[in-house]
Short mmCIF file of C-alpha atoms and ligand atoms in Angstrom, two decimals:
data_model
loop_
_atom_site.label_atom_id
_atom_site.label_comp_id
_atom_site.label_asym_id
_atom_site.label_seq_id
_atom_site.Cartn_x
_atom_site.Cartn_y
_atom_site.Cartn_z
CA UNK A 1 92.15 -41.46 150.31
CA UNK A 2 95.56 -43.01 151.88
CA UNK A 3 98.28 -40.84 154.02
CA UNK A 4 100.30 -40.53 151.31
CA UNK A 5 97.95 -38.17 149.16
CA UNK A 6 96.32 -36.49 152.15
CA UNK A 7 99.62 -35.65 153.38
CA UNK A 8 100.42 -34.54 149.55
CA UNK A 9 97.27 -32.07 149.17
CA UNK A 10 97.40 -30.87 152.95
CA UNK A 11 100.94 -29.87 151.89
CA UNK A 12 99.95 -27.90 149.45
CA UNK A 13 97.23 -25.78 150.93
CA UNK A 14 97.42 -25.53 154.34
CA UNK A 15 99.90 -22.94 156.61
CA UNK A 16 102.73 -25.95 157.34
CA UNK A 17 101.47 -24.92 161.35
CA UNK A 18 101.63 -28.74 162.11
CA UNK A 19 103.90 -31.33 161.63
CA UNK A 20 100.90 -34.42 161.75
CA UNK A 21 102.39 -38.01 161.77
CA UNK A 22 99.19 -39.93 160.73
CA UNK A 23 95.69 -39.36 159.66
CA UNK A 24 92.88 -40.59 161.44
CA UNK A 25 89.60 -41.09 159.37
CA UNK A 26 87.58 -42.74 161.97
CA UNK A 27 87.11 -43.79 165.85
CA UNK A 28 85.35 -45.13 168.04
CA UNK A 29 86.04 -45.25 172.15
CA UNK A 30 89.50 -45.60 173.22
CA UNK A 31 90.45 -46.35 169.44
CA UNK A 32 91.54 -45.03 165.84
CA UNK A 33 91.61 -46.04 162.98
CA UNK A 34 94.73 -44.83 160.71
CA UNK A 35 93.35 -44.45 156.35
CA UNK A 36 95.23 -47.54 155.98
CA UNK A 37 92.79 -49.46 158.51
CA UNK A 38 95.40 -49.99 160.97
CA UNK A 39 94.30 -49.57 164.92
CA UNK A 40 95.68 -47.50 166.79
CA UNK A 41 94.87 -47.25 171.10
CA UNK A 42 94.35 -43.48 171.93
CA UNK A 43 96.04 -42.16 174.71
CA UNK A 44 95.91 -38.36 173.00
CA UNK A 45 92.52 -38.45 173.18
CA UNK A 46 92.67 -35.35 170.88
CA UNK A 47 94.82 -33.42 173.33
CA UNK A 48 92.37 -34.58 176.74
CA UNK A 49 89.29 -33.72 174.19
CA UNK A 50 87.58 -36.70 173.64
CA UNK A 51 86.93 -37.50 177.97
CA UNK A 52 83.49 -39.45 177.13
CA UNK A 53 85.71 -41.04 173.91
CA UNK A 54 85.61 -40.88 170.55
CA UNK A 55 82.09 -41.16 169.02
CA UNK A 56 80.35 -41.77 172.61
CA UNK A 57 76.54 -42.23 171.31
CA UNK A 58 75.20 -39.91 173.97
CA UNK A 59 77.37 -37.38 171.96
CA UNK A 60 76.34 -38.47 168.62
CA UNK A 61 72.84 -38.43 169.68
CA UNK A 62 72.78 -35.48 171.05
CA UNK A 63 74.82 -33.58 167.85
CA UNK A 64 71.98 -35.55 165.78
CA UNK A 65 69.14 -33.94 167.96
CA UNK A 66 70.34 -30.39 168.44
CA UNK A 67 71.00 -29.86 164.48
CA UNK A 68 67.83 -31.17 162.89
CA UNK A 69 66.42 -28.81 165.59
CA UNK A 70 68.22 -25.80 165.90
CA UNK A 71 71.77 -24.91 164.98
CA UNK A 72 72.57 -20.90 165.58
CA UNK A 73 70.78 -18.63 166.61
CA UNK A 74 73.25 -15.93 168.23
CA UNK A 75 73.58 -14.07 171.35
CA UNK A 76 70.59 -11.24 170.56
CA UNK A 77 68.37 -14.52 171.60
CA UNK A 78 67.43 -16.76 174.45
CA UNK A 79 68.67 -20.00 174.09
CA UNK A 80 67.05 -23.47 175.73
CA UNK A 81 70.53 -24.91 176.25
CA UNK A 82 73.08 -22.17 177.35
CA UNK A 83 71.24 -21.49 180.91
CA UNK A 84 71.02 -25.39 181.39
CA UNK A 85 74.56 -25.70 180.83
CA UNK A 86 75.88 -22.94 182.80
CA UNK A 87 73.29 -24.33 186.42
CA UNK A 88 75.58 -27.51 185.36
CA UNK A 89 78.85 -26.80 185.28
CA UNK A 90 77.73 -23.50 188.07
CA UNK A 91 77.00 -26.55 190.13
CA UNK A 92 79.61 -29.02 189.73
CA UNK A 93 82.32 -25.57 190.22
CA UNK A 94 81.22 -25.17 193.87
CA UNK A 95 81.18 -21.72 193.68
CA UNK A 96 78.99 -19.77 195.39
CA UNK A 97 76.57 -17.52 193.41
CA UNK A 98 78.48 -19.07 189.93
CA UNK A 99 77.60 -17.35 186.63
CA UNK A 100 79.42 -18.46 183.47
CA UNK A 101 80.24 -17.10 180.06
CA UNK A 102 80.27 -19.04 176.88
CA UNK A 103 83.01 -19.22 174.22
CA UNK A 104 84.59 -21.32 171.63
CA UNK A 105 88.36 -22.18 172.94
CA UNK A 106 90.55 -22.26 175.29
CA UNK A 107 92.51 -18.87 173.77
CA UNK A 108 89.15 -17.48 173.65
CA UNK A 109 88.09 -18.76 176.84
CA UNK A 110 91.40 -16.89 179.15
CA UNK A 111 91.43 -14.10 177.14
CA UNK A 112 87.81 -13.12 178.17
CA UNK A 113 89.59 -13.98 181.74
CA UNK A 114 92.17 -11.44 181.31
CA UNK A 115 89.54 -8.73 180.02
CA UNK A 116 87.55 -9.22 183.38
CA UNK A 117 90.37 -9.43 185.69
CA UNK A 118 91.22 -5.48 184.14
CA UNK A 119 87.54 -4.11 183.92
CA UNK A 120 87.49 -5.79 187.74
CA UNK A 121 90.92 -4.09 188.41
CA UNK A 122 90.15 -0.74 185.55
CA UNK A 123 88.71 1.03 188.68
CA UNK A 124 91.25 0.89 191.21
CA UNK A 125 94.01 0.91 188.74
CA UNK A 126 94.99 -2.54 188.26
CA UNK A 127 96.21 -4.36 185.36
CA UNK A 128 98.91 -6.55 185.95
CA UNK A 129 98.48 -10.54 186.06
CA UNK A 130 100.57 -12.82 186.96
CA UNK A 131 101.54 -16.05 184.98
CA UNK A 132 103.96 -18.80 185.99
CA UNK A 133 106.92 -19.62 184.00
CA UNK A 134 106.25 -23.00 181.72
CA UNK A 135 102.43 -22.29 181.79
CA UNK A 136 100.44 -22.35 178.50
CA UNK A 137 97.72 -20.48 178.69
CA UNK A 138 96.94 -20.11 174.61
CA UNK A 139 98.27 -18.63 171.17
CA UNK A 140 95.97 -15.20 170.98
CA UNK A 141 98.43 -12.20 171.36
CA UNK A 142 97.13 -11.64 175.11
CA UNK A 143 97.71 -15.34 175.94
CA UNK A 144 100.35 -16.08 174.74
CA UNK A 145 101.63 -13.52 177.00
CA UNK A 146 100.63 -14.87 179.64
CA UNK A 147 102.23 -18.33 178.49
CA UNK A 148 105.14 -18.44 180.16
CA UNK A 149 107.11 -19.63 178.38
CA UNK A 150 109.80 -17.62 175.00
CA UNK A 151 109.75 -20.08 172.74
CA UNK A 152 105.94 -19.37 172.01
CA UNK A 153 106.36 -15.64 171.86
CA UNK A 154 108.84 -15.29 169.95
CA UNK A 155 108.46 -13.38 166.80
CA UNK A 156 105.51 -11.97 168.14
CA UNK A 157 106.51 -8.59 169.64
CA UNK A 158 104.98 -5.91 170.92
CA UNK A 159 102.96 -7.62 173.37
CA UNK A 160 100.68 -6.43 175.24
CA UNK A 161 101.63 -5.03 178.23
CA UNK A 162 101.06 -5.75 182.00
CA UNK A 163 101.99 -9.70 182.41
CA UNK A 164 105.09 -11.05 184.97
CA UNK A 165 106.26 -13.85 185.42
CA UNK A 166 106.62 -15.90 188.73
CA UNK A 167 107.70 -19.61 188.93
CA UNK A 168 105.26 -22.63 189.51
CA UNK A 169 105.62 -23.90 193.07
CA UNK A 170 107.34 -21.19 194.57
CA UNK A 171 104.47 -18.84 196.24
CA UNK A 172 107.48 -16.50 197.51
CA UNK A 173 108.30 -16.02 193.55
CA UNK A 174 104.80 -14.57 193.29
CA UNK A 175 104.75 -12.38 195.94
CA UNK A 176 107.94 -10.89 194.61
CA UNK A 177 106.21 -10.46 191.49
CA UNK A 178 102.89 -8.42 193.15
CA UNK A 179 102.63 -4.11 192.83
CA UNK A 180 99.96 -1.95 193.45
CA UNK A 181 98.91 -2.50 190.27
CA UNK A 182 98.50 -6.35 190.25
CA UNK A 183 94.92 -7.11 189.61
CA UNK A 184 95.13 -11.10 189.28
CA UNK A 185 97.21 -14.52 189.37
CA UNK A 186 96.35 -17.26 186.47
CA UNK A 187 97.65 -20.32 187.65
CA UNK A 188 97.08 -24.03 186.19
CA UNK A 189 96.25 -26.47 188.83
CA UNK A 190 98.75 -29.18 187.19
CA UNK A 191 100.57 -27.92 184.25
CA UNK A 192 99.44 -30.09 180.96
CA UNK A 193 101.88 -28.83 178.00
CA UNK A 194 104.82 -27.51 180.87
CA UNK A 195 105.48 -31.20 181.24
CA UNK A 196 102.55 -33.04 183.65
CA UNK A 197 103.22 -30.87 186.36
CA UNK A 198 101.03 -30.53 189.37
CA UNK A 199 100.92 -27.81 191.93
CA UNK A 200 101.86 -28.50 195.32
CA UNK A 201 98.92 -28.29 198.19
CA UNK A 202 101.12 -25.68 200.09
CA UNK A 203 101.49 -23.34 196.98
CA UNK A 204 97.93 -23.12 195.64
CA UNK A 205 96.56 -22.80 199.09
CA UNK A 206 99.37 -20.10 199.67
CA UNK A 207 98.21 -18.15 196.55
CA UNK A 208 94.51 -18.27 197.86
CA UNK A 209 95.57 -16.31 201.11
CA UNK A 210 98.69 -14.28 199.55
CA UNK A 211 95.53 -13.23 196.84
CA UNK A 212 93.11 -12.99 199.34
CA UNK A 213 95.89 -10.95 201.84
CA UNK A 214 96.26 -8.78 198.78
CA UNK A 215 93.40 -7.73 197.73
CA UNK A 216 93.65 -10.20 194.12
CA UNK A 217 92.13 -12.52 192.32
CA UNK A 218 92.77 -15.66 191.86
CA UNK A 219 91.88 -17.47 187.94
CA UNK A 220 92.23 -21.21 187.75
CA UNK A 221 92.61 -22.20 183.17
CA UNK A 222 91.29 -25.72 184.05
CA UNK A 223 91.13 -25.70 179.99
CA UNK A 224 93.32 -29.19 180.02
CA UNK A 225 92.69 -30.42 183.74
CA UNK A 226 89.22 -29.51 184.06
CA UNK A 227 86.18 -31.78 182.67
CA UNK A 228 86.51 -34.75 185.26
CA UNK A 229 90.55 -34.69 183.47
CA UNK A 230 92.29 -35.17 187.09
CA UNK A 231 89.52 -37.73 188.71
CA UNK A 232 87.34 -34.38 190.34
CA UNK A 233 85.53 -31.88 188.28
CA UNK A 234 88.12 -29.68 187.99
CA UNK A 235 91.65 -29.98 188.61
CA UNK A 236 91.25 -26.86 192.06
CA UNK A 237 89.02 -29.71 193.61
CA UNK A 238 91.95 -31.99 193.95
CA UNK A 239 93.35 -28.71 196.52
CA UNK A 240 91.12 -27.11 199.23
CA UNK A 241 90.96 -23.65 196.90
CA UNK A 242 88.43 -22.04 195.31
CA UNK A 243 89.07 -19.35 192.88
CA UNK A 244 87.52 -16.62 191.71
CA UNK A 245 86.96 -17.85 188.28
CA UNK A 246 88.40 -20.15 185.74
CA UNK A 247 88.27 -20.68 182.26
CA UNK A 248 87.21 -23.96 180.94
CA UNK A 249 87.39 -25.31 176.90
CA UNK A 250 89.27 -29.21 176.10
CA UNK A 251 87.30 -31.68 177.57
CA UNK A 252 83.62 -29.64 177.73
CA UNK A 253 82.62 -29.86 174.04
CA UNK A 254 84.25 -33.66 173.79
CA UNK A 255 85.74 -32.55 170.44
CA UNK A 256 82.74 -30.23 169.08
CA UNK A 257 84.92 -25.97 169.91
CA UNK A 258 83.39 -24.34 172.67
CA UNK A 259 84.87 -23.44 175.80
CA UNK A 260 83.60 -21.28 178.84
CA UNK A 261 84.54 -19.00 181.93
CA UNK A 262 82.71 -20.21 184.91
CA UNK A 263 83.53 -16.88 187.98
CA UNK A 264 82.63 -16.99 191.23
CA UNK A 265 79.70 -14.53 193.34
CA UNK A 266 82.60 -11.73 193.12
CA UNK A 267 83.06 -11.64 189.00
CA UNK A 268 79.54 -12.87 187.94
CA UNK A 269 78.26 -9.42 187.16
CA UNK A 270 81.24 -7.42 186.51
CA UNK A 271 80.73 -8.18 182.43
CA UNK A 272 77.27 -5.72 181.06
CA UNK A 273 75.65 -5.26 178.64
CA UNK A 274 78.29 -4.29 175.65
CA UNK A 275 81.21 -5.16 177.44
CA UNK A 276 82.27 -8.80 176.22
CA UNK A 277 80.69 -10.79 172.98
CA UNK A 278 81.82 -13.25 170.41
CA UNK A 279 78.91 -14.63 167.93
CA UNK A 280 79.39 -18.70 168.27
CA UNK A 281 79.75 -18.60 172.01
CA UNK A 282 76.79 -20.86 174.16
CA UNK A 283 75.22 -22.25 170.31
CA UNK A 284 72.49 -24.16 171.07
CA UNK A 285 74.29 -27.28 169.22
CA UNK A 286 77.65 -26.33 171.25
CA UNK A 287 75.89 -26.47 174.19
CA UNK A 288 73.85 -29.80 174.14
CA UNK A 289 76.33 -30.99 173.16
CA UNK A 290 78.79 -30.39 176.16
CA UNK A 291 75.30 -30.89 178.08
CA UNK A 292 75.52 -34.82 176.89
CA UNK A 293 79.44 -35.09 178.12
CA UNK A 294 78.20 -33.80 181.53
CA UNK A 295 75.63 -36.40 181.69
CA UNK A 296 77.53 -39.04 180.39
CA UNK A 297 80.36 -38.11 183.18
CA UNK A 298 77.46 -37.93 185.90
CA UNK A 299 75.59 -40.91 184.51
CA UNK A 300 78.64 -43.51 183.77
CA UNK A 301 80.44 -42.53 187.74
CA UNK A 302 83.22 -40.81 184.92
CA UNK A 303 85.42 -39.59 188.04
CA UNK A 304 85.64 -43.09 190.08
CA UNK A 305 87.01 -44.52 186.96
CA UNK A 306 88.88 -41.88 186.73
CA UNK A 307 90.71 -42.06 189.93
CA UNK A 308 90.51 -45.95 189.78
CA UNK A 309 91.99 -46.43 186.81
CA UNK A 310 94.37 -43.58 186.96
CA UNK A 311 95.79 -45.64 190.22
CA UNK A 312 96.22 -48.69 188.15
CA UNK A 313 97.76 -47.13 185.71
CA UNK A 314 100.63 -45.28 187.32
CA UNK A 315 101.15 -48.54 189.78
CA UNK A 316 102.35 -50.41 186.22
CA UNK A 317 103.89 -47.38 185.02
CA UNK A 318 106.21 -47.32 188.38
CA UNK A 319 106.80 -50.94 187.50
CA UNK A 320 108.00 -50.13 184.01
CA UNK A 321 109.78 -47.12 185.71
CA UNK A 322 111.51 -49.46 188.41
CA UNK A 323 112.96 -51.79 184.93
CA UNK A 324 114.92 -48.83 183.79
CA UNK A 325 115.42 -46.46 186.82
CA UNK A 326 118.94 -45.61 184.42
CA UNK A 327 116.41 -44.11 182.17
CA UNK A 328 112.75 -42.89 183.53
CA UNK A 329 113.24 -41.00 186.64
CA UNK A 330 108.73 -40.90 187.91
CA UNK A 331 105.92 -41.04 187.37
CA UNK A 332 103.77 -38.10 187.84
CA UNK A 333 100.19 -36.52 187.63
CA UNK A 334 96.71 -36.81 188.91
CA UNK A 335 93.51 -39.00 188.17
CA UNK A 336 94.19 -39.60 184.01
CA UNK A 337 96.54 -36.24 183.36
CA UNK A 338 99.67 -38.24 183.75
CA UNK A 339 103.69 -38.07 182.50
CA UNK A 340 106.33 -40.64 182.44
CA UNK A 341 109.38 -38.08 183.53
CA UNK A 342 112.48 -39.27 180.62
CA UNK A 343 115.66 -39.16 180.77
CA UNK A 344 115.80 -38.83 176.97
CA UNK A 345 113.81 -37.38 174.60
CA UNK A 346 109.97 -38.44 175.06
CA UNK A 347 110.12 -38.27 171.19
CA UNK A 348 111.52 -41.80 170.28
CA UNK A 349 109.44 -43.61 172.86
CA UNK A 350 106.31 -42.24 171.16
CA UNK A 351 106.80 -42.97 168.25
CA UNK A 352 107.76 -46.27 168.89
CA UNK A 353 104.46 -46.88 170.50
CA UNK A 354 102.99 -45.29 167.39
CA UNK A 355 104.58 -48.03 165.62
CA UNK A 356 103.18 -50.39 168.25
CA UNK A 357 99.68 -49.14 167.83
CA UNK A 358 99.62 -46.61 170.78
CA UNK A 359 99.29 -43.35 170.79
CA UNK A 360 100.90 -41.34 173.44
CA UNK A 361 102.49 -37.14 173.45
CA UNK A 362 105.71 -36.49 173.76
CA UNK A 363 105.81 -33.43 176.31
CA UNK A 364 107.83 -30.50 177.36
CA UNK A 365 111.22 -32.59 175.89
CA UNK A 366 111.26 -35.38 178.38
CA UNK A 367 108.15 -36.04 179.45
CA UNK A 368 105.66 -39.30 177.54
CA UNK A 369 102.26 -37.39 178.53
CA UNK A 370 99.32 -39.71 178.71
CA UNK A 371 95.78 -39.13 178.35
CA UNK A 372 93.19 -42.02 177.67
CA UNK A 373 89.48 -41.28 178.43
CA UNK A 374 87.96 -41.12 181.05
CA UNK A 375 85.67 -43.82 180.82
CA UNK A 376 89.61 -46.21 179.39
CA UNK A 377 88.76 -49.85 180.48
CA UNK A 378 91.34 -51.89 182.12
CA UNK A 379 92.32 -54.71 179.66
CA UNK A 380 92.84 -50.96 177.66
CA UNK A 381 95.16 -50.05 180.63
CA UNK A 382 96.58 -53.63 180.58
CA UNK A 383 97.03 -53.35 176.97
CA UNK A 384 98.73 -49.47 177.00
CA UNK A 385 100.84 -50.90 180.20
CA UNK A 386 102.38 -54.06 178.01
CA UNK A 387 102.97 -51.98 174.80
CA UNK A 388 104.96 -49.54 176.99
CA UNK A 389 106.84 -52.14 178.98
CA UNK A 390 107.54 -52.95 175.25
CA UNK A 391 108.88 -49.75 173.58
CA UNK A 392 110.61 -49.36 177.21
CA UNK A 393 112.80 -52.73 176.01
CA UNK A 394 113.83 -52.13 172.67
CA UNK A 395 114.28 -48.89 173.72
CA UNK A 396 116.32 -50.12 175.53
CA UNK A 397 118.53 -52.50 174.21
CA UNK A 398 118.65 -49.85 171.02
CA UNK A 399 120.38 -47.08 173.68
CA UNK A 400 122.75 -50.24 175.50
CA UNK A 401 123.46 -50.94 171.47
CA UNK A 402 124.34 -47.14 170.86
CA UNK A 403 126.70 -47.17 173.70
CA UNK A 404 128.42 -49.19 177.27
CA UNK A 405 126.18 -46.60 179.24
CA UNK A 406 122.45 -46.15 178.84
CA UNK A 407 123.12 -43.05 180.96
CA UNK A 408 124.87 -41.09 178.72
CA UNK A 409 124.16 -42.14 175.08
CA UNK A 410 123.82 -39.09 173.71
CA UNK A 411 120.32 -39.20 173.64
CA UNK A 412 120.11 -36.40 176.04
CA UNK A 413 118.73 -32.91 174.95
C1 LIG B 501 95.37 -25.90 175.30
C2 LIG B 501 95.08 -25.35 176.31
C3 LIG B 501 94.68 -23.93 176.10
C4 LIG B 501 94.62 -23.24 174.89
O1 LIG B 501 92.91 -24.07 174.13
P1 LIG B 501 93.24 -23.81 172.89
O2 LIG B 501 91.63 -24.13 173.01
O3 LIG B 501 94.01 -24.46 172.07
O4 LIG B 501 92.61 -22.19 172.48
C5 LIG B 501 94.92 -23.47 177.44
N1 LIG B 501 95.23 -23.34 178.43
C6 LIG B 501 95.77 -24.82 179.31
C7 LIG B 501 95.40 -25.38 179.92
C8 LIG B 501 95.76 -26.00 177.40
O5 LIG B 501 95.75 -26.56 177.80
#
């Protein structure tokens, strides 16, 4: 099938929740191919999901081997993969006494975190959860309520009670939101959807101290910034901070759906039989795949590669930004979760890159979000920098043609 045919079928049979612009039919490493056979350098990675690249041979083998052995049995029975994956995550988390619960997506992991915090607080009369404005926690009713963005909540009321909002990177704002009923603060170490904004060290350290003083849980949403994306296993490890529990999904299965809650000792035995469950959670197949992903990150030393390639990418991006100071105001992020901050909508640059054979994301209006796989090579980074530089030159010329002053060319939001 060609792209037009696929798009027509989709239009007829799928709810129009998405507006795709390409039909991708094959992937390998950092490359994907569309239905017409055009190749793209993939710096989206399925939105921070395919962290070890497309169709990594170790992952393919894990899927094949486990699919031939045992796919699913339910949690009525032990399976031999689930505790091994939990052990690996607990060890990498560094949280003392860590235990896991497995589910299937980021929203479901956060929903579970919220339930865990409420159950922990139930006897103390605490149930409120403070989240950050511009955060993103998912699309279920509780998690879209936790998501501090009105546009995601509009039309879905009445929303569940017990959520309040504070400003990211403003400790005082969180302190002001605390009441005797506050059970937890939920925060991303680096806001991804919100515009690639890393927490300031004083903010996360201050939150930890504040939560300890007030007897409140500190929960981290690691769905996007976890699994090596920031150059550490988990985003909070860039700071000298340990949350009481955190959620995972996206990169955990490299595209095979799996999510997790990882909790420290205070929360690790709060859920008892009957409190929480999910049919597909922690299936032998999902866990075998996630185990292969962890092995690849460890054995191929992808945290080191993420730091190295991230630093090199930032350096190149900053050079491009310097050349276009009038409409690129900076580069930010951690590891390979990077954002180029534009003074114009990012969609135009993203579209230009796609025409040139490179996939990137436009986020929060004016941020070009770049998420190559953690095993991206120097050559691929150089190729991306070349394409971004070209696209910026072309965009610059187009803006200049539209207006004598590119700064006020009417492309602002
Ligand atoms: C993507 C994302 C989610 C939601 O994950 P889904 O798997 O889409 O439900 C939650 N939190 C963060 C930080 C995310 O980036």
